[in-house]
Amino acid sequence: MLTGFRVVDLTAELSSDTVMWPGGDPPRAVVTDEHERDGSFGREVTLDEHSGTHFDAPVHFAPGAQTVSEVPADQLVLPLHVIDISAHAARDPDAELTVAEVEDHERHFGEIAPGAAVFLRTGWELRAGNVEQYTGPPGQLRFPGFGLSSARLLVDGRGVLGLGIDTLGIDPGFATDFPVHRDVSLPRGVWHLENLVGLGAVPPVGAWVFVGVPKLAGASGFPARVLALVPPETRSPHPR
């Protein structure tokens, strides 16, 4: 038992109400076994690999790169930094994490070491109950993300192994050419987690993230159960 540690679930419930990338079908479940008839309960579930809180493997945008099952287990348990731009994003739905915001985080909490994961808290999870507020108006994706320069600093300059966010995607919604996905993170073997929740309960530094993603052969991504383990001595999160 991890006495004194706090476990924070960063996973949204996956259901037919899950907000999907526009045009995507939410998960569907059909009951195949019933207690009264079969003595057990079971369902057959159909879903997109990128549904709900999910993992992007490098192969998602990088041909020949690692699939979900090929990502080493020791890259799924990492020290975690959480950078909070929720105040910035509340003013601007097209907000991008800047190099200055990364450097400000490091001035307060120490330089991000190689082998860490960095999650971006935008506050967007509070909009998940309203599709248009979460994704943007019809035909126009609008949500915050990692800026190209800050992503390069984190991946090339700091050597992070994972990026996460509480929106539909790592790139901001307006970046329909997916420059971070395509040019920075996935080609270098850096995985993503998208549609996270609960980041406000995780301190800026000191926690560890555990990514419970099924070891599905050939997968470009898959829904994941994401947990943050917060040590007892860690100070309270995000004073802003």
JSON list of C-alpha atoms in Angstrom, two decimals:
[
{"chain": "A", "resi": 1, "resn": "MET", "atom": "CA", "xyz": [0.00, 0.00, 0.00]},
{"chain": "A", "resi": 2, "resn": "LEU", "atom": "CA", "xyz": [1.34, 3.44, -0.95]},
{"chain": "A", "resi": 3, "resn": "THR", "atom": "CA", "xyz": [0.72, 5.14, 2.38]},
{"chain": "A", "resi": 4, "resn": "GLY", "atom": "CA", "xyz": [0.20, 8.88, 2.08]},
{"chain": "A", "resi": 5, "resn": "PHE", "atom": "CA", "xyz": [0.35, 8.94, -1.70]},
{"chain": "A", "resi": 6, "resn": "ARG", "atom": "CA", "xyz": [-2.55, 10.45, -3.60]},
{"chain": "A", "resi": 7, "resn": "VAL", "atom": "CA", "xyz": [-3.76, 8.78, -6.80]},
{"chain": "A", "resi": 8, "resn": "VAL", "atom": "CA", "xyz": [-5.39, 11.17, -9.27]},
{"chain": "A", "resi": 9, "resn": "ASP", "atom": "CA", "xyz": [-7.38, 9.65, -12.13]},
{"chain": "A", "resi": 10, "resn": "LEU", "atom": "CA", "xyz": [-6.76, 11.70, -15.27]},
{"chain": "A", "resi": 11, "resn": "THR", "atom": "CA", "xyz": [-9.18, 9.63, -17.35]},
{"chain": "A", "resi": 12, "resn": "ALA", "atom": "CA", "xyz": [-12.57, 10.71, -18.68]},
{"chain": "A", "resi": 13, "resn": "GLU", "atom": "CA", "xyz": [-15.34, 8.11, -18.63]},
{"chain": "A", "resi": 14, "resn": "LEU", "atom": "CA", "xyz": [-15.68, 6.49, -22.04]},
{"chain": "A", "resi": 15, "resn": "SER", "atom": "CA", "xyz": [-19.26, 6.15, -23.28]},
{"chain": "A", "resi": 16, "resn": "SER", "atom": "CA", "xyz": [-21.63, 6.89, -26.13]},
{"chain": "A", "resi": 17, "resn": "ASP", "atom": "CA", "xyz": [-21.59, 10.51, -24.89]},
{"chain": "A", "resi": 18, "resn": "THR", "atom": "CA", "xyz": [-17.82, 10.91, -25.37]},
{"chain": "A", "resi": 19, "resn": "VAL", "atom": "CA", "xyz": [-16.94, 13.98, -27.43]},
{"chain": "A", "resi": 20, "resn": "MET", "atom": "CA", "xyz": [-15.10, 12.81, -30.54]},
{"chain": "A", "resi": 21, "resn": "TRP", "atom": "CA", "xyz": [-13.00, 14.49, -33.18]},
{"chain": "A", "resi": 22, "resn": "PRO", "atom": "CA", "xyz": [-15.60, 15.93, -35.59]},
{"chain": "A", "resi": 23, "resn": "GLY", "atom": "CA", "xyz": [-16.89, 13.17, -37.86]},
{"chain": "A", "resi": 24, "resn": "GLY", "atom": "CA", "xyz": [-15.88, 10.38, -35.51]},
{"chain": "A", "resi": 25, "resn": "ASP", "atom": "CA", "xyz": [-18.36, 7.90, -34.06]},
{"chain": "A", "resi": 26, "resn": "PRO", "atom": "CA", "xyz": [-18.49, 7.57, -30.27]},
{"chain": "A", "resi": 27, "resn": "PRO", "atom": "CA", "xyz": [-18.01, 4.13, -28.70]},
{"chain": "A", "resi": 28, "resn": "ARG", "atom": "CA", "xyz": [-20.88, 1.66, -29.09]},
{"chain": "A", "resi": 29, "resn": "ALA", "atom": "CA", "xyz": [-21.57, -1.30, -26.81]},
{"chain": "A", "resi": 30, "resn": "VAL", "atom": "CA", "xyz": [-23.84, -4.30, -27.39]},
{"chain": "A", "resi": 31, "resn": "VAL", "atom": "CA", "xyz": [-24.67, -6.72, -24.58]},
{"chain": "A", "resi": 32, "resn": "THR", "atom": "CA", "xyz": [-23.64, -10.25, -25.55]},
{"chain": "A", "resi": 33, "resn": "ASP", "atom": "CA", "xyz": [-24.04, -12.04, -22.20]},
{"chain": "A", "resi": 34, "resn": "GLU", "atom": "CA", "xyz": [-26.69, -11.46, -19.53]},
{"chain": "A", "resi": 35, "resn": "HIS", "atom": "CA", "xyz": [-26.68, -12.73, -15.95]},
{"chain": "A", "resi": 36, "resn": "GLU", "atom": "CA", "xyz": [-30.17, -14.19, -16.15]},
{"chain": "A", "resi": 37, "resn": "ARG", "atom": "CA", "xyz": [-29.62, -15.96, -19.47]},
{"chain": "A", "resi": 38, "resn": "ASP", "atom": "CA", "xyz": [-25.90, -16.77, -19.52]},
{"chain": "A", "resi": 39, "resn": "GLY", "atom": "CA", "xyz": [-24.78, -16.61, -15.90]},
{"chain": "A", "resi": 40, "resn": "SER", "atom": "CA", "xyz": [-22.40, -13.75, -16.61]},
{"chain": "A", "resi": 41, "resn": "PHE", "atom": "CA", "xyz": [-22.39, -10.25, -18.05]},
{"chain": "A", "resi": 42, "resn": "GLY", "atom": "CA", "xyz": [-20.42, -9.14, -21.10]},
{"chain": "A", "resi": 43, "resn": "ARG", "atom": "CA", "xyz": [-20.53, -6.67, -23.97]},
{"chain": "A", "resi": 44, "resn": "GLU", "atom": "CA", "xyz": [-18.99, -6.25, -27.41]},
{"chain": "A", "resi": 45, "resn": "VAL", "atom": "CA", "xyz": [-17.57, -2.75, -27.78]},
{"chain": "A", "resi": 46, "resn": "THR", "atom": "CA", "xyz": [-16.81, -0.92, -31.03]},
{"chain": "A", "resi": 47, "resn": "LEU", "atom": "CA", "xyz": [-14.66, 2.18, -30.86]},
{"chain": "A", "resi": 48, "resn": "ASP", "atom": "CA", "xyz": [-12.15, 4.34, -32.69]},
{"chain": "A", "resi": 49, "resn": "GLU", "atom": "CA", "xyz": [-8.55, 3.95, -31.51]},
{"chain": "A", "resi": 50, "resn": "HIS", "atom": "CA", "xyz": [-8.54, 7.66, -30.65]},
{"chain": "A", "resi": 51, "resn": "SER", "atom": "CA", "xyz": [-11.63, 7.81, -28.43]},
{"chain": "A", "resi": 52, "resn": "GLY", "atom": "CA", "xyz": [-11.87, 9.69, -25.17]},
{"chain": "A", "resi": 53, "resn": "THR", "atom": "CA", "xyz": [-8.77, 9.87, -22.99]},
{"chain": "A", "resi": 54, "resn": "HIS", "atom": "CA", "xyz": [-6.40, 8.11, -25.34]},
{"chain": "A", "resi": 55, "resn": "PHE", "atom": "CA", "xyz": [-2.80, 7.37, -26.21]},
{"chain": "A", "resi": 56, "resn": "ASP", "atom": "CA", "xyz": [-1.19, 8.34, -29.53]},
{"chain": "A", "resi": 57, "resn": "ALA", "atom": "CA", "xyz": [1.62, 6.00, -30.52]},
{"chain": "A", "resi": 58, "resn": "PRO", "atom": "CA", "xyz": [4.40, 7.42, -32.73]},
{"chain": "A", "resi": 59, "resn": "VAL", "atom": "CA", "xyz": [3.10, 5.49, -35.77]},
{"chain": "A", "resi": 60, "resn": "HIS", "atom": "CA", "xyz": [-0.05, 7.65, -35.73]},
{"chain": "A", "resi": 61, "resn": "PHE", "atom": "CA", "xyz": [1.76, 10.28, -37.85]},
{"chain": "A", "resi": 62, "resn": "ALA", "atom": "CA", "xyz": [5.19, 8.72, -38.41]},
{"chain": "A", "resi": 63, "resn": "PRO", "atom": "CA", "xyz": [5.26, 5.78, -40.88]},
{"chain": "A", "resi": 64, "resn": "GLY", "atom": "CA", "xyz": [7.29, 2.87, -39.58]},
{"chain": "A", "resi": 65, "resn": "ALA", "atom": "CA", "xyz": [7.46, 4.23, -36.04]},
{"chain": "A", "resi": 66, "resn": "GLN", "atom": "CA", "xyz": [6.39, 2.39, -32.88]},
{"chain": "A", "resi": 67, "resn": "THR", "atom": "CA", "xyz": [2.85, 1.09, -32.56]},
{"chain": "A", "resi": 68, "resn": "VAL", "atom": "CA", "xyz": [1.11, 1.00, -29.18]},
{"chain": "A", "resi": 69, "resn": "SER", "atom": "CA", "xyz": [2.38, -2.48, -28.34]},
{"chain": "A", "resi": 70, "resn": "GLU", "atom": "CA", "xyz": [5.94, -1.51, -29.29]},
{"chain": "A", "resi": 71, "resn": "VAL", "atom": "CA", "xyz": [6.27, 1.40, -26.87]},
{"chain": "A", "resi": 72, "resn": "PRO", "atom": "CA", "xyz": [8.49, 0.10, -24.03]},
{"chain": "A", "resi": 73, "resn": "ALA", "atom": "CA", "xyz": [6.79, -0.29, -20.66]},
{"chain": "A", "resi": 74, "resn": "ASP", "atom": "CA", "xyz": [9.43, 1.87, -18.96]},
{"chain": "A", "resi": 75, "resn": "GLN", "atom": "CA", "xyz": [8.31, 4.78, -21.15]},
{"chain": "A", "resi": 76, "resn": "LEU", "atom": "CA", "xyz": [4.77, 4.51, -19.75]},
{"chain": "A", "resi": 77, "resn": "VAL", "atom": "CA", "xyz": [5.78, 5.33, -16.16]},
{"chain": "A", "resi": 78, "resn": "LEU", "atom": "CA", "xyz": [7.43, 8.75, -16.06]},
{"chain": "A", "resi": 79, "resn": "PRO", "atom": "CA", "xyz": [8.05, 11.74, -13.79]},
{"chain": "A", "resi": 80, "resn": "LEU", "atom": "CA", "xyz": [5.48, 14.40, -14.60]},
{"chain": "A", "resi": 81, "resn": "HIS", "atom": "CA", "xyz": [5.48, 18.17, -15.05]},
{"chain": "A", "resi": 82, "resn": "VAL", "atom": "CA", "xyz": [2.14, 19.97, -15.42]},
{"chain": "A", "resi": 83, "resn": "ILE", "atom": "CA", "xyz": [2.27, 23.40, -17.05]},
{"chain": "A", "resi": 84, "resn": "ASP", "atom": "CA", "xyz": [-0.82, 25.49, -16.38]},
{"chain": "A", "resi": 85, "resn": "ILE", "atom": "CA", "xyz": [-1.96, 27.94, -19.08]},
{"chain": "A", "resi": 86, "resn": "SER", "atom": "CA", "xyz": [-5.63, 27.91, -18.06]},
{"chain": "A", "resi": 87, "resn": "ALA", "atom": "CA", "xyz": [-5.69, 31.69, -17.43]},
{"chain": "A", "resi": 88, "resn": "HIS", "atom": "CA", "xyz": [-4.15, 32.33, -20.85]},
{"chain": "A", "resi": 89, "resn": "ALA", "atom": "CA", "xyz": [-6.57, 29.89, -22.53]},
{"chain": "A", "resi": 90, "resn": "ALA", "atom": "CA", "xyz": [-9.60, 31.43, -20.81]},
{"chain": "A", "resi": 91, "resn": "ARG", "atom": "CA", "xyz": [-8.80, 34.66, -22.65]},
{"chain": "A", "resi": 92, "resn": "ASP", "atom": "CA", "xyz": [-7.89, 33.05, -25.96]},
{"chain": "A", "resi": 93, "resn": "PRO", "atom": "CA", "xyz": [-9.31, 29.73, -27.23]},
{"chain": "A", "resi": 94, "resn": "ASP", "atom": "CA", "xyz": [-6.46, 29.62, -29.78]},
{"chain": "A", "resi": 95, "resn": "ALA", "atom": "CA", "xyz": [-3.81, 29.85, -27.05]},
{"chain": "A", "resi": 96, "resn": "GLU", "atom": "CA", "xyz": [-0.53, 28.07, -27.65]},
{"chain": "A", "resi": 97, "resn": "LEU", "atom": "CA", "xyz": [2.02, 27.12, -25.01]},
{"chain": "A", "resi": 98, "resn": "THR", "atom": "CA", "xyz": [4.95, 29.49, -25.53]},
{"chain": "A", "resi": 99, "resn": "VAL", "atom": "CA", "xyz": [8.65, 29.09, -24.84]},
{"chain": "A", "resi": 100, "resn": "ALA", "atom": "CA", "xyz": [8.31, 31.89, -22.28]},
{"chain": "A", "resi": 101, "resn": "GLU", "atom": "CA", "xyz": [5.65, 29.88, -20.41]},
{"chain": "A", "resi": 102, "resn": "VAL", "atom": "CA", "xyz": [7.89, 26.81, -20.34]},
{"chain": "A", "resi": 103, "resn": "GLU", "atom": "CA", "xyz": [10.77, 28.90, -19.02]},
{"chain": "A", "resi": 104, "resn": "ASP", "atom": "CA", "xyz": [8.52, 30.51, -16.41]},
{"chain": "A", "resi": 105, "resn": "HIS", "atom": "CA", "xyz": [7.46, 27.05, -15.23]},
{"chain": "A", "resi": 106, "resn": "GLU", "atom": "CA", "xyz": [11.11, 26.02, -14.98]},
{"chain": "A", "resi": 107, "resn": "ARG", "atom": "CA", "xyz": [12.05, 29.14, -13.00]},
{"chain": "A", "resi": 108, "resn": "HIS", "atom": "CA", "xyz": [9.47, 28.19, -10.38]},
{"chain": "A", "resi": 109, "resn": "PHE", "atom": "CA", "xyz": [9.74, 24.39, -10.39]},
{"chain": "A", "resi": 110, "resn": "GLY", "atom": "CA", "xyz": [13.12, 23.46, -11.86]},
{"chain": "A", "resi": 111, "resn": "GLU", "atom": "CA", "xyz": [14.30, 22.48, -15.33]},
{"chain": "A", "resi": 112, "resn": "ILE", "atom": "CA", "xyz": [12.42, 19.64, -16.99]},
{"chain": "A", "resi": 113, "resn": "ALA", "atom": "CA", "xyz": [14.77, 16.65, -17.00]},
{"chain": "A", "resi": 114, "resn": "PRO", "atom": "CA", "xyz": [15.20, 14.21, -19.89]},
{"chain": "A", "resi": 115, "resn": "GLY", "atom": "CA", "xyz": [12.77, 11.29, -19.72]},
{"chain": "A", "resi": 116, "resn": "ALA", "atom": "CA", "xyz": [9.87, 13.24, -18.21]},
{"chain": "A", "resi": 117, "resn": "ALA", "atom": "CA", "xyz": [6.31, 13.70, -19.44]},
{"chain": "A", "resi": 118, "resn": "VAL", "atom": "CA", "xyz": [4.85, 17.19, -19.74]},
{"chain": "A", "resi": 119, "resn": "PHE", "atom": "CA", "xyz": [1.10, 17.72, -19.54]},
{"chain": "A", "resi": 120, "resn": "LEU", "atom": "CA", "xyz": [-0.58, 20.99, -20.47]},
{"chain": "A", "resi": 121, "resn": "ARG", "atom": "CA", "xyz": [-3.49, 22.16, -18.34]},
{"chain": "A", "resi": 122, "resn": "THR", "atom": "CA", "xyz": [-5.74, 24.49, -20.35]},
{"chain": "A", "resi": 123, "resn": "GLY", "atom": "CA", "xyz": [-8.96, 24.13, -18.33]},
{"chain": "A", "resi": 124, "resn": "TRP", "atom": "CA", "xyz": [-10.73, 22.76, -21.41]},
{"chain": "A", "resi": 125, "resn": "GLU", "atom": "CA", "xyz": [-12.05, 19.71, -19.59]},
{"chain": "A", "resi": 126, "resn": "LEU", "atom": "CA", "xyz": [-14.69, 21.96, -18.00]},
{"chain": "A", "resi": 127, "resn": "ARG", "atom": "CA", "xyz": [-16.18, 22.41, -21.48]},
{"chain": "A", "resi": 128, "resn": "ALA", "atom": "CA", "xyz": [-16.48, 18.71, -22.29]},
{"chain": "A", "resi": 129, "resn": "GLY", "atom": "CA", "xyz": [-20.21, 18.67, -21.51]},
{"chain": "A", "resi": 130, "resn": "ASN", "atom": "CA", "xyz": [-20.82, 21.02, -24.44]},
{"chain": "A", "resi": 131, "resn": "VAL", "atom": "CA", "xyz": [-19.55, 19.78, -27.81]},
{"chain": "A", "resi": 132, "resn": "GLU", "atom": "CA", "xyz": [-19.32, 23.22, -29.42]},
{"chain": "A", "resi": 133, "resn": "GLN", "atom": "CA", "xyz": [-17.50, 24.76, -26.45]},
{"chain": "A", "resi": 134, "resn": "TYR", "atom": "CA", "xyz": [-15.05, 21.85, -26.36]},
{"chain": "A", "resi": 135, "resn": "THR", "atom": "CA", "xyz": [-14.33, 21.50, -30.07]},
{"chain": "A", "resi": 136, "resn": "GLY", "atom": "CA", "xyz": [-15.31, 24.90, -31.49]},
{"chain": "A", "resi": 137, "resn": "PRO", "atom": "CA", "xyz": [-18.19, 25.98, -33.73]},
{"chain": "A", "resi": 138, "resn": "PRO", "atom": "CA", "xyz": [-19.21, 23.71, -36.62]},
{"chain": "A", "resi": 139, "resn": "GLY", "atom": "CA", "xyz": [-16.50, 23.63, -39.26]},
{"chain": "A", "resi": 140, "resn": "GLN", "atom": "CA", "xyz": [-13.97, 25.47, -37.09]},
{"chain": "A", "resi": 141, "resn": "LEU", "atom": "CA", "xyz": [-11.85, 23.68, -34.49]},
{"chain": "A", "resi": 142, "resn": "ARG", "atom": "CA", "xyz": [-10.89, 26.00, -31.62]},
{"chain": "A", "resi": 143, "resn": "PHE", "atom": "CA", "xyz": [-9.01, 24.80, -28.59]},
{"chain": "A", "resi": 144, "resn": "PRO", "atom": "CA", "xyz": [-5.55, 25.49, -27.11]},
{"chain": "A", "resi": 145, "resn": "GLY", "atom": "CA", "xyz": [-2.44, 23.39, -27.62]},
{"chain": "A", "resi": 146, "resn": "PHE", "atom": "CA", "xyz": [1.33, 23.19, -27.67]},
{"chain": "A", "resi": 147, "resn": "GLY", "atom": "CA", "xyz": [3.03, 25.82, -29.80]},
{"chain": "A", "resi": 148, "resn": "LEU", "atom": "CA", "xyz": [5.56, 24.59, -32.33]},
{"chain": "A", "resi": 149, "resn": "SER", "atom": "CA", "xyz": [8.51, 26.38, -30.71]},
{"chain": "A", "resi": 150, "resn": "SER", "atom": "CA", "xyz": [7.64, 25.22, -27.19]},
{"chain": "A", "resi": 151, "resn": "ALA", "atom": "CA", "xyz": [7.14, 21.65, -28.42]},
{"chain": "A", "resi": 152, "resn": "ARG", "atom": "CA", "xyz": [10.59, 21.74, -30.03]},
{"chain": "A", "resi": 153, "resn": "LEU", "atom": "CA", "xyz": [12.09, 23.02, -26.78]},
{"chain": "A", "resi": 154, "resn": "LEU", "atom": "CA", "xyz": [10.45, 20.21, -24.80]},
{"chain": "A", "resi": 155, "resn": "VAL", "atom": "CA", "xyz": [11.24, 17.41, -27.27]},
{"chain": "A", "resi": 156, "resn": "ASP", "atom": "CA", "xyz": [14.63, 18.44, -28.67]},
{"chain": "A", "resi": 157, "resn": "GLY", "atom": "CA", "xyz": [15.86, 20.67, -25.87]},
{"chain": "A", "resi": 158, "resn": "ARG", "atom": "CA", "xyz": [14.63, 18.81, -22.80]},
{"chain": "A", "resi": 159, "resn": "GLY", "atom": "CA", "xyz": [14.27, 15.26, -24.09]},
{"chain": "A", "resi": 160, "resn": "VAL", "atom": "CA", "xyz": [10.73, 14.58, -22.88]},
{"chain": "A", "resi": 161, "resn": "LEU", "atom": "CA", "xyz": [9.18, 11.20, -23.71]},
{"chain": "A", "resi": 162, "resn": "GLY", "atom": "CA", "xyz": [5.48, 12.12, -23.50]},
{"chain": "A", "resi": 163, "resn": "LEU", "atom": "CA", "xyz": [3.15, 15.07, -24.00]},
{"chain": "A", "resi": 164, "resn": "GLY", "atom": "CA", "xyz": [-0.39, 15.30, -22.67]},
{"chain": "A", "resi": 165, "resn": "ILE", "atom": "CA", "xyz": [-3.30, 17.75, -22.79]},
{"chain": "A", "resi": 166, "resn": "ASP", "atom": "CA", "xyz": [-6.90, 18.22, -21.66]},
{"chain": "A", "resi": 167, "resn": "THR", "atom": "CA", "xyz": [-8.22, 19.02, -25.16]},
{"chain": "A", "resi": 168, "resn": "LEU", "atom": "CA", "xyz": [-8.98, 17.05, -28.32]},
{"chain": "A", "resi": 169, "resn": "GLY", "atom": "CA", "xyz": [-5.39, 17.28, -29.53]},
{"chain": "A", "resi": 170, "resn": "ILE", "atom": "CA", "xyz": [-1.79, 18.25, -28.81]},
{"chain": "A", "resi": 171, "resn": "ASP", "atom": "CA", "xyz": [-1.81, 20.81, -31.61]},
{"chain": "A", "resi": 172, "resn": "PRO", "atom": "CA", "xyz": [-4.16, 23.79, -31.18]},
{"chain": "A", "resi": 173, "resn": "GLY", "atom": "CA", "xyz": [-7.42, 23.38, -33.08]},
{"chain": "A", "resi": 174, "resn": "PHE", "atom": "CA", "xyz": [-6.60, 25.92, -35.77]},
{"chain": "A", "resi": 175, "resn": "ALA", "atom": "CA", "xyz": [-3.41, 24.00, -36.71]},
{"chain": "A", "resi": 176, "resn": "THR", "atom": "CA", "xyz": [-5.10, 21.65, -39.15]},
{"chain": "A", "resi": 177, "resn": "ASP", "atom": "CA", "xyz": [-1.75, 20.54, -40.60]},
{"chain": "A", "resi": 178, "resn": "PHE", "atom": "CA", "xyz": [-0.81, 19.08, -37.15]},
{"chain": "A", "resi": 179, "resn": "PRO", "atom": "CA", "xyz": [2.75, 20.47, -37.07]},
{"chain": "A", "resi": 180, "resn": "VAL", "atom": "CA", "xyz": [3.59, 19.17, -33.57]},
{"chain": "A", "resi": 181, "resn": "HIS", "atom": "CA", "xyz": [2.24, 15.68, -34.36]},
{"chain": "A", "resi": 182, "resn": "ARG", "atom": "CA", "xyz": [3.84, 15.55, -37.77]},
{"chain": "A", "resi": 183, "resn": "ASP", "atom": "CA", "xyz": [7.15, 17.39, -37.40]},
{"chain": "A", "resi": 184, "resn": "VAL", "atom": "CA", "xyz": [8.18, 17.35, -33.74]},
{"chain": "A", "resi": 185, "resn": "SER", "atom": "CA", "xyz": [6.89, 14.72, -31.34]},
{"chain": "A", "resi": 186, "resn": "LEU", "atom": "CA", "xyz": [5.74, 11.50, -33.01]},
{"chain": "A", "resi": 187, "resn": "PRO", "atom": "CA", "xyz": [8.64, 11.26, -35.50]},
{"chain": "A", "resi": 188, "resn": "ARG", "atom": "CA", "xyz": [11.00, 11.37, -32.50]},
{"chain": "A", "resi": 189, "resn": "GLY", "atom": "CA", "xyz": [9.18, 8.62, -30.63]},
{"chain": "A", "resi": 190, "resn": "VAL", "atom": "CA", "xyz": [7.37, 10.92, -28.19]},
{"chain": "A", "resi": 191, "resn": "TRP", "atom": "CA", "xyz": [3.87, 9.67, -27.32]},
{"chain": "A", "resi": 192, "resn": "HIS", "atom": "CA", "xyz": [0.77, 11.77, -26.66]},
{"chain": "A", "resi": 193, "resn": "LEU", "atom": "CA", "xyz": [-2.18, 11.61, -24.29]},
{"chain": "A", "resi": 194, "resn": "GLU", "atom": "CA", "xyz": [-5.25, 13.62, -25.27]},
{"chain": "A", "resi": 195, "resn": "ASN", "atom": "CA", "xyz": [-8.60, 14.44, -23.59]},
{"chain": "A", "resi": 196, "resn": "LEU", "atom": "CA", "xyz": [-7.11, 14.23, -20.10]},
{"chain": "A", "resi": 197, "resn": "VAL", "atom": "CA", "xyz": [-9.11, 15.40, -17.08]},
{"chain": "A", "resi": 198, "resn": "GLY", "atom": "CA", "xyz": [-8.24, 16.33, -13.50]},
{"chain": "A", "resi": 199, "resn": "LEU", "atom": "CA", "xyz": [-4.93, 18.07, -14.14]},
{"chain": "A", "resi": 200, "resn": "GLY", "atom": "CA", "xyz": [-5.85, 20.78, -11.64]},
{"chain": "A", "resi": 201, "resn": "ALA", "atom": "CA", "xyz": [-5.42, 18.20, -8.87]},
{"chain": "A", "resi": 202, "resn": "VAL", "atom": "CA", "xyz": [-1.84, 17.37, -9.90]},
{"chain": "A", "resi": 203, "resn": "PRO", "atom": "CA", "xyz": [1.08, 19.54, -8.72]},
{"chain": "A", "resi": 204, "resn": "PRO", "atom": "CA", "xyz": [3.30, 21.29, -11.27]},
{"chain": "A", "resi": 205, "resn": "VAL", "atom": "CA", "xyz": [6.18, 18.94, -10.39]},
{"chain": "A", "resi": 206, "resn": "GLY", "atom": "CA", "xyz": [6.77, 15.90, -8.19]},
{"chain": "A", "resi": 207, "resn": "ALA", "atom": "CA", "xyz": [4.11, 13.47, -9.40]},
{"chain": "A", "resi": 208, "resn": "TRP", "atom": "CA", "xyz": [4.57, 10.40, -11.61]},
{"chain": "A", "resi": 209, "resn": "VAL", "atom": "CA", "xyz": [2.26, 9.34, -14.43]},
{"chain": "A", "resi": 210, "resn": "PHE", "atom": "CA", "xyz": [1.23, 5.74, -15.12]},
{"chain": "A", "resi": 211, "resn": "VAL", "atom": "CA", "xyz": [-0.23, 5.08, -18.58]},
{"chain": "A", "resi": 212, "resn": "GLY", "atom": "CA", "xyz": [-2.40, 1.97, -18.67]},
{"chain": "A", "resi": 213, "resn": "VAL", "atom": "CA", "xyz": [-2.88, 1.43, -22.40]},
{"chain": "A", "resi": 214, "resn": "PRO", "atom": "CA", "xyz": [-3.73, -2.05, -23.78]},
{"chain": "A", "resi": 215, "resn": "LYS", "atom": "CA", "xyz": [-0.89, -3.78, -25.60]},
{"chain": "A", "resi": 216, "resn": "LEU", "atom": "CA", "xyz": [-2.79, -3.95, -28.88]},
{"chain": "A", "resi": 217, "resn": "ALA", "atom": "CA", "xyz": [-0.70, -5.11, -31.82]},
{"chain": "A", "resi": 218, "resn": "GLY", "atom": "CA", "xyz": [-0.47, -2.69, -34.74]},
{"chain": "A", "resi": 219, "resn": "ALA", "atom": "CA", "xyz": [-2.50, 0.06, -33.02]},
{"chain": "A", "resi": 220, "resn": "SER", "atom": "CA", "xyz": [-1.96, 3.75, -33.81]},
{"chain": "A", "resi": 221, "resn": "GLY", "atom": "CA", "xyz": [-3.45, 4.61, -30.43]},
{"chain": "A", "resi": 222, "resn": "PHE", "atom": "CA", "xyz": [-6.01, 3.41, -27.92]},
{"chain": "A", "resi": 223, "resn": "PRO", "atom": "CA", "xyz": [-8.11, 4.61, -24.97]},
{"chain": "A", "resi": 224, "resn": "ALA", "atom": "CA", "xyz": [-6.01, 4.54, -21.79]},
{"chain": "A", "resi": 225, "resn": "ARG", "atom": "CA", "xyz": [-6.50, 4.68, -18.03]},
{"chain": "A", "resi": 226, "resn": "VAL", "atom": "CA", "xyz": [-4.10, 7.42, -16.94]},
{"chain": "A", "resi": 227, "resn": "LEU", "atom": "CA", "xyz": [-3.16, 7.81, -13.27]},
{"chain": "A", "resi": 228, "resn": "ALA", "atom": "CA", "xyz": [-0.96, 10.36, -11.51]},
{"chain": "A", "resi": 229, "resn": "LEU", "atom": "CA", "xyz": [0.75, 9.30, -8.30]},
{"chain": "A", "resi": 230, "resn": "VAL", "atom": "CA", "xyz": [1.38, 12.29, -6.03]},
{"chain": "A", "resi": 231, "resn": "PRO", "atom": "CA", "xyz": [3.87, 11.92, -3.15]},
{"chain": "A", "resi": 232, "resn": "PRO", "atom": "CA", "xyz": [2.68, 13.06, 0.30]},
{"chain": "A", "resi": 233, "resn": "GLU", "atom": "CA", "xyz": [5.26, 15.84, 0.65]},
{"chain": "A", "resi": 234, "resn": "THR", "atom": "CA", "xyz": [4.35, 17.52, -2.65]},
{"chain": "A", "resi": 235, "resn": "ARG", "atom": "CA", "xyz": [2.94, 20.99, -2.26]},
{"chain": "A", "resi": 236, "resn": "SER", "atom": "CA", "xyz": [-0.59, 21.88, -3.29]},
{"chain": "A", "resi": 237, "resn": "PRO", "atom": "CA", "xyz": [-1.18, 22.25, -7.02]},
{"chain": "A", "resi": 238, "resn": "HIS", "atom": "CA", "xyz": [-1.50, 25.29, -9.23]},
{"chain": "A", "resi": 239, "resn": "PRO", "atom": "CA", "xyz": [-1.96, 28.38, -7.05]},
{"chain": "A", "resi": 240, "resn": "ARG", "atom": "CA", "xyz": [-3.13, 30.46, -10.04]}
]
